[in-house]
Amino acid sequence: MGDIVVSLGWFLSALAFAIAMGATPGPNNTMLAASGANYGFRRTLPHFLGVSFGFPTMFLIVAFVGKSLLADPMVHGVMKWVGVGYLLWLAFSIATATPKAGGDGSAPARPLSFWQAALFQWINPKAWIIVAGAIATYTLPGSDSVMASLVLATILLGVSVMTSAGWTLIGVGVSRVLTVPRSLRFFNWTMAALLVASLIPIVLE
């Protein structure tokens, strides 16, 4: 491991990896955009903080004590299908949510809480892919692996805060442009479809 932690090349590579994984569409970002559109930024704040802090925490736990989980086919299979099932339910909830302008009361009462969003990372298939890739690429066995994991978790935290806030604000912006309930409902359907589409590579894996 040596000087990997202080290497500028290592840092820039890890940062690029975190941005590429965190900014691209996926379950977390799709759900945050939909929540921002339907509930606004303030009410979505616990959700996006749960994602921002929950994912780096998950990474550290797996990196320090749970690497065997990544190699266990049974654990991998159970987590994958539990995650797929939960995400399909969330996609249905997003698609059938009544936009806030509609006001008929059939929408969920509130977005995900901090703890719901944080715990969701453990059944988020994309989160497991990112964790596996980060551990395999940016940490190596040895005395410096702990420090490398801490630095990488800090990078993931910073990127997660920025990208989660960004996707939430995209949803908020959409709600201000699409003021007609029918248009916002179409946006919800689109987000639900993207959420389902994000599962296709996981299911076909």
JSON list of C-alpha atoms in Angstrom, two decimals:
[
{"chain": "A", "resi": 1, "resn": "MET", "atom": "CA", "xyz": [0.00, 0.00, 0.00]},
{"chain": "A", "resi": 2, "resn": "GLY", "atom": "CA", "xyz": [2.83, 2.33, 0.81]},
{"chain": "A", "resi": 3, "resn": "ASP", "atom": "CA", "xyz": [2.20, 5.89, -0.34]},
{"chain": "A", "resi": 4, "resn": "ILE", "atom": "CA", "xyz": [-1.17, 5.19, -1.93]},
{"chain": "A", "resi": 5, "resn": "VAL", "atom": "CA", "xyz": [-3.06, 7.34, 0.59]},
{"chain": "A", "resi": 6, "resn": "VAL", "atom": "CA", "xyz": [-0.96, 10.44, -0.08]},
{"chain": "A", "resi": 7, "resn": "SER", "atom": "CA", "xyz": [-0.67, 9.89, -3.82]},
{"chain": "A", "resi": 8, "resn": "LEU", "atom": "CA", "xyz": [-2.36, 12.61, -5.85]},
{"chain": "A", "resi": 9, "resn": "GLY", "atom": "CA", "xyz": [-3.01, 10.11, -8.62]},
{"chain": "A", "resi": 10, "resn": "TRP", "atom": "CA", "xyz": [-4.77, 7.75, -6.22]},
{"chain": "A", "resi": 11, "resn": "PHE", "atom": "CA", "xyz": [-6.87, 10.59, -4.80]},
{"chain": "A", "resi": 12, "resn": "LEU", "atom": "CA", "xyz": [-7.92, 11.91, -8.21]},
{"chain": "A", "resi": 13, "resn": "SER", "atom": "CA", "xyz": [-8.75, 8.42, -9.43]},
{"chain": "A", "resi": 14, "resn": "ALA", "atom": "CA", "xyz": [-10.83, 7.68, -6.34]},
{"chain": "A", "resi": 15, "resn": "LEU", "atom": "CA", "xyz": [-12.59, 11.05, -6.65]},
{"chain": "A", "resi": 16, "resn": "ALA", "atom": "CA", "xyz": [-13.41, 10.42, -10.31]},
{"chain": "A", "resi": 17, "resn": "PHE", "atom": "CA", "xyz": [-14.75, 6.98, -9.40]},
{"chain": "A", "resi": 18, "resn": "ALA", "atom": "CA", "xyz": [-16.94, 8.42, -6.63]},
{"chain": "A", "resi": 19, "resn": "ILE", "atom": "CA", "xyz": [-18.33, 11.16, -8.89]},
{"chain": "A", "resi": 20, "resn": "ALA", "atom": "CA", "xyz": [-19.03, 8.76, -11.74]},
{"chain": "A", "resi": 21, "resn": "MET", "atom": "CA", "xyz": [-20.83, 6.33, -9.46]},
{"chain": "A", "resi": 22, "resn": "GLY", "atom": "CA", "xyz": [-22.62, 8.94, -7.36]},
{"chain": "A", "resi": 23, "resn": "ALA", "atom": "CA", "xyz": [-23.81, 11.33, -10.05]},
{"chain": "A", "resi": 24, "resn": "THR", "atom": "CA", "xyz": [-25.21, 8.85, -12.56]},
{"chain": "A", "resi": 25, "resn": "PRO", "atom": "CA", "xyz": [-28.87, 7.79, -12.41]},
{"chain": "A", "resi": 26, "resn": "GLY", "atom": "CA", "xyz": [-29.62, 4.96, -10.02]},
{"chain": "A", "resi": 27, "resn": "PRO", "atom": "CA", "xyz": [-32.08, 3.99, -7.28]},
{"chain": "A", "resi": 28, "resn": "ASN", "atom": "CA", "xyz": [-30.94, 6.66, -4.79]},
{"chain": "A", "resi": 29, "resn": "ASN", "atom": "CA", "xyz": [-30.85, 9.52, -7.28]},
{"chain": "A", "resi": 30, "resn": "THR", "atom": "CA", "xyz": [-34.12, 8.59, -8.93]},
{"chain": "A", "resi": 31, "resn": "MET", "atom": "CA", "xyz": [-35.89, 8.38, -5.58]},
{"chain": "A", "resi": 32, "resn": "LEU", "atom": "CA", "xyz": [-34.40, 11.71, -4.45]},
{"chain": "A", "resi": 33, "resn": "ALA", "atom": "CA", "xyz": [-35.53, 13.47, -7.63]},
{"chain": "A", "resi": 34, "resn": "ALA", "atom": "CA", "xyz": [-39.04, 12.07, -7.25]},
{"chain": "A", "resi": 35, "resn": "SER", "atom": "CA", "xyz": [-39.11, 13.03, -3.56]},
{"chain": "A", "resi": 36, "resn": "GLY", "atom": "CA", "xyz": [-37.89, 16.55, -4.30]},
{"chain": "A", "resi": 37, "resn": "ALA", "atom": "CA", "xyz": [-40.60, 16.98, -6.92]},
{"chain": "A", "resi": 38, "resn": "ASN", "atom": "CA", "xyz": [-43.39, 15.69, -4.69]},
{"chain": "A", "resi": 39, "resn": "TYR", "atom": "CA", "xyz": [-42.35, 16.91, -1.23]},
{"chain": "A", "resi": 40, "resn": "GLY", "atom": "CA", "xyz": [-39.90, 19.76, -1.77]},
{"chain": "A", "resi": 41, "resn": "PHE", "atom": "CA", "xyz": [-36.30, 20.17, -0.59]},
{"chain": "A", "resi": 42, "resn": "ARG", "atom": "CA", "xyz": [-36.93, 20.70, 3.12]},
{"chain": "A", "resi": 43, "resn": "ARG", "atom": "CA", "xyz": [-39.08, 17.59, 3.58]},
{"chain": "A", "resi": 44, "resn": "THR", "atom": "CA", "xyz": [-36.64, 15.52, 1.49]},
{"chain": "A", "resi": 45, "resn": "LEU", "atom": "CA", "xyz": [-33.65, 16.69, 3.59]},
{"chain": "A", "resi": 46, "resn": "PRO", "atom": "CA", "xyz": [-33.71, 13.67, 5.97]},
{"chain": "A", "resi": 47, "resn": "HIS", "atom": "CA", "xyz": [-33.89, 11.36, 2.95]},
{"chain": "A", "resi": 48, "resn": "PHE", "atom": "CA", "xyz": [-30.88, 12.85, 1.20]},
{"chain": "A", "resi": 49, "resn": "LEU", "atom": "CA", "xyz": [-28.86, 13.04, 4.43]},
{"chain": "A", "resi": 50, "resn": "GLY", "atom": "CA", "xyz": [-29.68, 9.38, 5.06]},
{"chain": "A", "resi": 51, "resn": "VAL", "atom": "CA", "xyz": [-28.27, 8.52, 1.64]},
{"chain": "A", "resi": 52, "resn": "SER", "atom": "CA", "xyz": [-25.26, 10.80, 2.06]},
{"chain": "A", "resi": 53, "resn": "PHE", "atom": "CA", "xyz": [-24.19, 9.39, 5.42]},
{"chain": "A", "resi": 54, "resn": "GLY", "atom": "CA", "xyz": [-25.64, 5.90, 5.11]},
{"chain": "A", "resi": 55, "resn": "PHE", "atom": "CA", "xyz": [-23.65, 4.87, 2.07]},
{"chain": "A", "resi": 56, "resn": "PRO", "atom": "CA", "xyz": [-20.15, 5.81, 3.36]},
{"chain": "A", "resi": 57, "resn": "THR", "atom": "CA", "xyz": [-21.03, 4.12, 6.66]},
{"chain": "A", "resi": 58, "resn": "MET", "atom": "CA", "xyz": [-22.02, 0.98, 4.81]},
{"chain": "A", "resi": 59, "resn": "PHE", "atom": "CA", "xyz": [-18.75, 1.13, 2.86]},
{"chain": "A", "resi": 60, "resn": "LEU", "atom": "CA", "xyz": [-16.67, 1.36, 6.05]},
{"chain": "A", "resi": 61, "resn": "ILE", "atom": "CA", "xyz": [-18.48, -1.51, 7.76]},
{"chain": "A", "resi": 62, "resn": "VAL", "atom": "CA", "xyz": [-18.02, -3.77, 4.74]},
{"chain": "A", "resi": 63, "resn": "ALA", "atom": "CA", "xyz": [-14.41, -2.67, 4.23]},
{"chain": "A", "resi": 64, "resn": "PHE", "atom": "CA", "xyz": [-13.46, -3.32, 7.87]},
{"chain": "A", "resi": 65, "resn": "VAL", "atom": "CA", "xyz": [-15.48, -6.34, 8.93]},
{"chain": "A", "resi": 66, "resn": "GLY", "atom": "CA", "xyz": [-17.69, -7.55, 6.10]},
{"chain": "A", "resi": 67, "resn": "LYS", "atom": "CA", "xyz": [-15.52, -8.31, 3.09]},
{"chain": "A", "resi": 68, "resn": "SER", "atom": "CA", "xyz": [-16.61, -11.94, 3.26]},
{"chain": "A", "resi": 69, "resn": "LEU", "atom": "CA", "xyz": [-20.15, -10.80, 2.42]},
{"chain": "A", "resi": 70, "resn": "LEU", "atom": "CA", "xyz": [-18.96, -9.73, -1.01]},
{"chain": "A", "resi": 71, "resn": "ALA", "atom": "CA", "xyz": [-17.64, -13.23, -1.74]},
{"chain": "A", "resi": 72, "resn": "ASP", "atom": "CA", "xyz": [-20.60, -15.21, -0.38]},
{"chain": "A", "resi": 73, "resn": "PRO", "atom": "CA", "xyz": [-22.92, -16.13, -3.29]},
{"chain": "A", "resi": 74, "resn": "MET", "atom": "CA", "xyz": [-25.85, -16.86, -0.97]},
{"chain": "A", "resi": 75, "resn": "VAL", "atom": "CA", "xyz": [-25.62, -13.50, 0.80]},
{"chain": "A", "resi": 76, "resn": "HIS", "atom": "CA", "xyz": [-25.19, -11.76, -2.55]},
{"chain": "A", "resi": 77, "resn": "GLY", "atom": "CA", "xyz": [-28.25, -13.48, -3.97]},
{"chain": "A", "resi": 78, "resn": "VAL", "atom": "CA", "xyz": [-30.47, -12.78, -0.98]},
{"chain": "A", "resi": 79, "resn": "MET", "atom": "CA", "xyz": [-29.48, -9.10, -0.82]},
{"chain": "A", "resi": 80, "resn": "LYS", "atom": "CA", "xyz": [-29.95, -8.71, -4.57]},
{"chain": "A", "resi": 81, "resn": "TRP", "atom": "CA", "xyz": [-33.48, -10.10, -4.70]},
{"chain": "A", "resi": 82, "resn": "VAL", "atom": "CA", "xyz": [-34.61, -8.40, -1.51]},
{"chain": "A", "resi": 83, "resn": "GLY", "atom": "CA", "xyz": [-33.31, -5.15, -3.00]},
{"chain": "A", "resi": 84, "resn": "VAL", "atom": "CA", "xyz": [-35.02, -5.77, -6.33]},
{"chain": "A", "resi": 85, "resn": "GLY", "atom": "CA", "xyz": [-38.34, -6.51, -4.62]},
{"chain": "A", "resi": 86, "resn": "TYR", "atom": "CA", "xyz": [-38.14, -3.41, -2.43]},
{"chain": "A", "resi": 87, "resn": "LEU", "atom": "CA", "xyz": [-37.20, -1.19, -5.36]},
{"chain": "A", "resi": 88, "resn": "LEU", "atom": "CA", "xyz": [-40.11, -2.50, -7.41]},
{"chain": "A", "resi": 89, "resn": "TRP", "atom": "CA", "xyz": [-42.42, -1.59, -4.52]},
{"chain": "A", "resi": 90, "resn": "LEU", "atom": "CA", "xyz": [-40.86, 1.87, -4.36]},
{"chain": "A", "resi": 91, "resn": "ALA", "atom": "CA", "xyz": [-41.28, 2.28, -8.12]},
{"chain": "A", "resi": 92, "resn": "PHE", "atom": "CA", "xyz": [-44.96, 1.44, -7.76]},
{"chain": "A", "resi": 93, "resn": "SER", "atom": "CA", "xyz": [-45.29, 3.93, -4.89]},
{"chain": "A", "resi": 94, "resn": "ILE", "atom": "CA", "xyz": [-43.66, 6.67, -6.98]},
{"chain": "A", "resi": 95, "resn": "ALA", "atom": "CA", "xyz": [-45.81, 5.91, -10.03]},
{"chain": "A", "resi": 96, "resn": "THR", "atom": "CA", "xyz": [-49.04, 5.97, -8.05]},
{"chain": "A", "resi": 97, "resn": "ALA", "atom": "CA", "xyz": [-48.17, 8.94, -5.80]},
{"chain": "A", "resi": 98, "resn": "THR", "atom": "CA", "xyz": [-50.51, 11.90, -6.13]},
{"chain": "A", "resi": 99, "resn": "PRO", "atom": "CA", "xyz": [-48.61, 15.10, -6.91]},
{"chain": "A", "resi": 100, "resn": "LYS", "atom": "CA", "xyz": [-48.77, 17.66, -4.12]},
{"chain": "A", "resi": 101, "resn": "ALA", "atom": "CA", "xyz": [-50.81, 19.93, -6.36]},
{"chain": "A", "resi": 102, "resn": "GLY", "atom": "CA", "xyz": [-53.45, 17.25, -6.68]},
{"chain": "A", "resi": 103, "resn": "GLY", "atom": "CA", "xyz": [-54.38, 17.25, -3.03]},
{"chain": "A", "resi": 104, "resn": "ASP", "atom": "CA", "xyz": [-56.60, 14.18, -2.95]},
{"chain": "A", "resi": 105, "resn": "GLY", "atom": "CA", "xyz": [-54.62, 12.64, -0.10]},
{"chain": "A", "resi": 106, "resn": "SER", "atom": "CA", "xyz": [-53.65, 9.38, -1.79]},
{"chain": "A", "resi": 107, "resn": "ALA", "atom": "CA", "xyz": [-49.93, 10.13, -1.87]},
{"chain": "A", "resi": 108, "resn": "PRO", "atom": "CA", "xyz": [-47.66, 8.75, 0.87]},
{"chain": "A", "resi": 109, "resn": "ALA", "atom": "CA", "xyz": [-47.75, 11.00, 3.95]},
{"chain": "A", "resi": 110, "resn": "ARG", "atom": "CA", "xyz": [-44.01, 11.70, 3.92]},
{"chain": "A", "resi": 111, "resn": "PRO", "atom": "CA", "xyz": [-40.78, 10.84, 2.10]},
{"chain": "A", "resi": 112, "resn": "LEU", "atom": "CA", "xyz": [-38.21, 8.39, 3.44]},
{"chain": "A", "resi": 113, "resn": "SER", "atom": "CA", "xyz": [-36.77, 9.25, 6.83]},
{"chain": "A", "resi": 114, "resn": "PHE", "atom": "CA", "xyz": [-33.04, 9.50, 7.58]},
{"chain": "A", "resi": 115, "resn": "TRP", "atom": "CA", "xyz": [-32.87, 5.98, 8.96]},
{"chain": "A", "resi": 116, "resn": "GLN", "atom": "CA", "xyz": [-35.00, 4.47, 6.21]},
{"chain": "A", "resi": 117, "resn": "ALA", "atom": "CA", "xyz": [-32.73, 5.98, 3.56]},
{"chain": "A", "resi": 118, "resn": "ALA", "atom": "CA", "xyz": [-29.57, 4.94, 5.44]},
{"chain": "A", "resi": 119, "resn": "LEU", "atom": "CA", "xyz": [-30.71, 1.35, 5.95]},
{"chain": "A", "resi": 120, "resn": "PHE", "atom": "CA", "xyz": [-31.91, 1.17, 2.35]},
{"chain": "A", "resi": 121, "resn": "GLN", "atom": "CA", "xyz": [-28.26, 1.23, 1.23]},
{"chain": "A", "resi": 122, "resn": "TRP", "atom": "CA", "xyz": [-27.86, -2.33, 2.50]},
{"chain": "A", "resi": 123, "resn": "ILE", "atom": "CA", "xyz": [-30.41, -3.63, -0.01]},
{"chain": "A", "resi": 124, "resn": "ASN", "atom": "CA", "xyz": [-29.53, -1.21, -2.80]},
{"chain": "A", "resi": 125, "resn": "PRO", "atom": "CA", "xyz": [-27.95, -3.34, -5.56]},
{"chain": "A", "resi": 126, "resn": "LYS", "atom": "CA", "xyz": [-26.03, -0.38, -7.03]},
{"chain": "A", "resi": 127, "resn": "ALA", "atom": "CA", "xyz": [-24.57, 0.43, -3.60]},
{"chain": "A", "resi": 128, "resn": "TRP", "atom": "CA", "xyz": [-23.15, -3.09, -3.34]},
{"chain": "A", "resi": 129, "resn": "ILE", "atom": "CA", "xyz": [-21.63, -2.79, -6.82]},
{"chain": "A", "resi": 130, "resn": "ILE", "atom": "CA", "xyz": [-19.93, 0.49, -5.88]},
{"chain": "A", "resi": 131, "resn": "VAL", "atom": "CA", "xyz": [-18.67, -0.89, -2.57]},
{"chain": "A", "resi": 132, "resn": "ALA", "atom": "CA", "xyz": [-17.25, -4.00, -4.22]},
{"chain": "A", "resi": 133, "resn": "GLY", "atom": "CA", "xyz": [-15.54, -1.95, -6.91]},
{"chain": "A", "resi": 134, "resn": "ALA", "atom": "CA", "xyz": [-14.12, 0.58, -4.44]},
{"chain": "A", "resi": 135, "resn": "ILE", "atom": "CA", "xyz": [-12.74, -2.05, -2.08]},
{"chain": "A", "resi": 136, "resn": "ALA", "atom": "CA", "xyz": [-11.19, -4.09, -4.89]},
{"chain": "A", "resi": 137, "resn": "THR", "atom": "CA", "xyz": [-9.66, -1.10, -6.67]},
{"chain": "A", "resi": 138, "resn": "TYR", "atom": "CA", "xyz": [-8.70, 1.40, -3.99]},
{"chain": "A", "resi": 139, "resn": "THR", "atom": "CA", "xyz": [-7.86, -0.67, -0.90]},
{"chain": "A", "resi": 140, "resn": "LEU", "atom": "CA", "xyz": [-5.28, -3.41, -0.58]},
{"chain": "A", "resi": 141, "resn": "PRO", "atom": "CA", "xyz": [-4.37, -5.78, 2.27]},
{"chain": "A", "resi": 142, "resn": "GLY", "atom": "CA", "xyz": [-1.81, -4.22, 4.56]},
{"chain": "A", "resi": 143, "resn": "SER", "atom": "CA", "xyz": [-1.26, -1.73, 7.32]},
{"chain": "A", "resi": 144, "resn": "ASP", "atom": "CA", "xyz": [-2.46, 1.23, 5.25]},
{"chain": "A", "resi": 145, "resn": "SER", "atom": "CA", "xyz": [-5.76, -0.31, 4.17]},
{"chain": "A", "resi": 146, "resn": "VAL", "atom": "CA", "xyz": [-7.58, 1.21, 7.13]},
{"chain": "A", "resi": 147, "resn": "MET", "atom": "CA", "xyz": [-6.38, 4.71, 6.30]},
{"chain": "A", "resi": 148, "resn": "ALA", "atom": "CA", "xyz": [-7.18, 4.21, 2.62]},
{"chain": "A", "resi": 149, "resn": "SER", "atom": "CA", "xyz": [-10.71, 3.12, 3.54]},
{"chain": "A", "resi": 150, "resn": "LEU", "atom": "CA", "xyz": [-11.19, 6.17, 5.78]},
{"chain": "A", "resi": 151, "resn": "VAL", "atom": "CA", "xyz": [-9.99, 8.55, 3.07]},
{"chain": "A", "resi": 152, "resn": "LEU", "atom": "CA", "xyz": [-12.18, 6.87, 0.46]},
{"chain": "A", "resi": 153, "resn": "ALA", "atom": "CA", "xyz": [-15.19, 7.00, 2.80]},
{"chain": "A", "resi": 154, "resn": "THR", "atom": "CA", "xyz": [-14.59, 10.73, 3.26]},
{"chain": "A", "resi": 155, "resn": "ILE", "atom": "CA", "xyz": [-14.51, 11.17, -0.51]},
{"chain": "A", "resi": 156, "resn": "LEU", "atom": "CA", "xyz": [-17.72, 9.18, -0.87]},
{"chain": "A", "resi": 157, "resn": "LEU", "atom": "CA", "xyz": [-19.37, 11.28, 1.84]},
{"chain": "A", "resi": 158, "resn": "GLY", "atom": "CA", "xyz": [-18.49, 14.57, 0.17]},
{"chain": "A", "resi": 159, "resn": "VAL", "atom": "CA", "xyz": [-19.59, 13.39, -3.26]},
{"chain": "A", "resi": 160, "resn": "SER", "atom": "CA", "xyz": [-22.79, 11.86, -1.86]},
{"chain": "A", "resi": 161, "resn": "VAL", "atom": "CA", "xyz": [-23.80, 15.12, -0.18]},
{"chain": "A", "resi": 162, "resn": "MET", "atom": "CA", "xyz": [-23.30, 17.08, -3.40]},
{"chain": "A", "resi": 163, "resn": "THR", "atom": "CA", "xyz": [-24.94, 14.61, -5.76]},
{"chain": "A", "resi": 164, "resn": "SER", "atom": "CA", "xyz": [-27.86, 13.86, -3.43]},
{"chain": "A", "resi": 165, "resn": "ALA", "atom": "CA", "xyz": [-28.55, 17.56, -3.00]},
{"chain": "A", "resi": 166, "resn": "GLY", "atom": "CA", "xyz": [-28.24, 18.05, -6.75]},
{"chain": "A", "resi": 167, "resn": "TRP", "atom": "CA", "xyz": [-30.74, 15.34, -7.65]},
{"chain": "A", "resi": 168, "resn": "THR", "atom": "CA", "xyz": [-33.16, 16.58, -5.00]},
{"chain": "A", "resi": 169, "resn": "LEU", "atom": "CA", "xyz": [-32.94, 20.09, -6.46]},
{"chain": "A", "resi": 170, "resn": "ILE", "atom": "CA", "xyz": [-33.57, 18.70, -9.94]},
{"chain": "A", "resi": 171, "resn": "GLY", "atom": "CA", "xyz": [-36.83, 17.28, -8.62]},
{"chain": "A", "resi": 172, "resn": "VAL", "atom": "CA", "xyz": [-37.70, 20.57, -6.92]},
{"chain": "A", "resi": 173, "resn": "GLY", "atom": "CA", "xyz": [-37.02, 22.41, -10.17]},
{"chain": "A", "resi": 174, "resn": "VAL", "atom": "CA", "xyz": [-39.21, 20.02, -12.11]},
{"chain": "A", "resi": 175, "resn": "SER", "atom": "CA", "xyz": [-42.10, 20.60, -9.69]},
{"chain": "A", "resi": 176, "resn": "ARG", "atom": "CA", "xyz": [-41.85, 24.35, -10.26]},
{"chain": "A", "resi": 177, "resn": "VAL", "atom": "CA", "xyz": [-41.93, 23.94, -14.04]},
{"chain": "A", "resi": 178, "resn": "LEU", "atom": "CA", "xyz": [-44.55, 21.21, -14.17]},
{"chain": "A", "resi": 179, "resn": "THR", "atom": "CA", "xyz": [-47.25, 22.98, -12.20]},
{"chain": "A", "resi": 180, "resn": "VAL", "atom": "CA", "xyz": [-50.12, 20.96, -13.70]},
{"chain": "A", "resi": 181, "resn": "PRO", "atom": "CA", "xyz": [-50.79, 17.79, -11.66]},
{"chain": "A", "resi": 182, "resn": "ARG", "atom": "CA", "xyz": [-51.00, 15.70, -14.82]},
{"chain": "A", "resi": 183, "resn": "SER", "atom": "CA", "xyz": [-47.50, 16.81, -15.88]},
{"chain": "A", "resi": 184, "resn": "LEU", "atom": "CA", "xyz": [-46.04, 16.07, -12.45]},
{"chain": "A", "resi": 185, "resn": "ARG", "atom": "CA", "xyz": [-47.75, 12.70, -12.47]},
{"chain": "A", "resi": 186, "resn": "PHE", "atom": "CA", "xyz": [-46.04, 11.97, -15.81]},
{"chain": "A", "resi": 187, "resn": "PHE", "atom": "CA", "xyz": [-42.72, 12.88, -14.19]},
{"chain": "A", "resi": 188, "resn": "ASN", "atom": "CA", "xyz": [-43.46, 10.39, -11.41]},
{"chain": "A", "resi": 189, "resn": "TRP", "atom": "CA", "xyz": [-44.16, 7.69, -13.97]},
{"chain": "A", "resi": 190, "resn": "THR", "atom": "CA", "xyz": [-40.89, 8.52, -15.73]},
{"chain": "A", "resi": 191, "resn": "MET", "atom": "CA", "xyz": [-38.94, 8.28, -12.46]},
{"chain": "A", "resi": 192, "resn": "ALA", "atom": "CA", "xyz": [-40.63, 4.97, -11.66]},
{"chain": "A", "resi": 193, "resn": "ALA", "atom": "CA", "xyz": [-39.73, 3.65, -15.11]},
{"chain": "A", "resi": 194, "resn": "LEU", "atom": "CA", "xyz": [-36.10, 4.74, -14.66]},
{"chain": "A", "resi": 195, "resn": "LEU", "atom": "CA", "xyz": [-36.01, 3.04, -11.28]},
{"chain": "A", "resi": 196, "resn": "VAL", "atom": "CA", "xyz": [-37.23, -0.22, -12.82]},
{"chain": "A", "resi": 197, "resn": "ALA", "atom": "CA", "xyz": [-34.80, 0.18, -15.74]},
{"chain": "A", "resi": 198, "resn": "SER", "atom": "CA", "xyz": [-31.90, 0.54, -13.31]},
{"chain": "A", "resi": 199, "resn": "LEU", "atom": "CA", "xyz": [-32.68, -2.97, -12.06]},
{"chain": "A", "resi": 200, "resn": "ILE", "atom": "CA", "xyz": [-32.31, -4.66, -15.44]},
{"chain": "A", "resi": 201, "resn": "PRO", "atom": "CA", "xyz": [-28.50, -5.03, -15.31]},
{"chain": "A", "resi": 202, "resn": "ILE", "atom": "CA", "xyz": [-28.81, -6.36, -11.76]},
{"chain": "A", "resi": 203, "resn": "VAL", "atom": "CA", "xyz": [-31.41, -8.95, -12.67]},
{"chain": "A", "resi": 204, "resn": "LEU", "atom": "CA", "xyz": [-29.46, -10.06, -15.75]},
{"chain": "A", "resi": 205, "resn": "GLU", "atom": "CA", "xyz": [-26.19, -10.31, -13.81]}
]
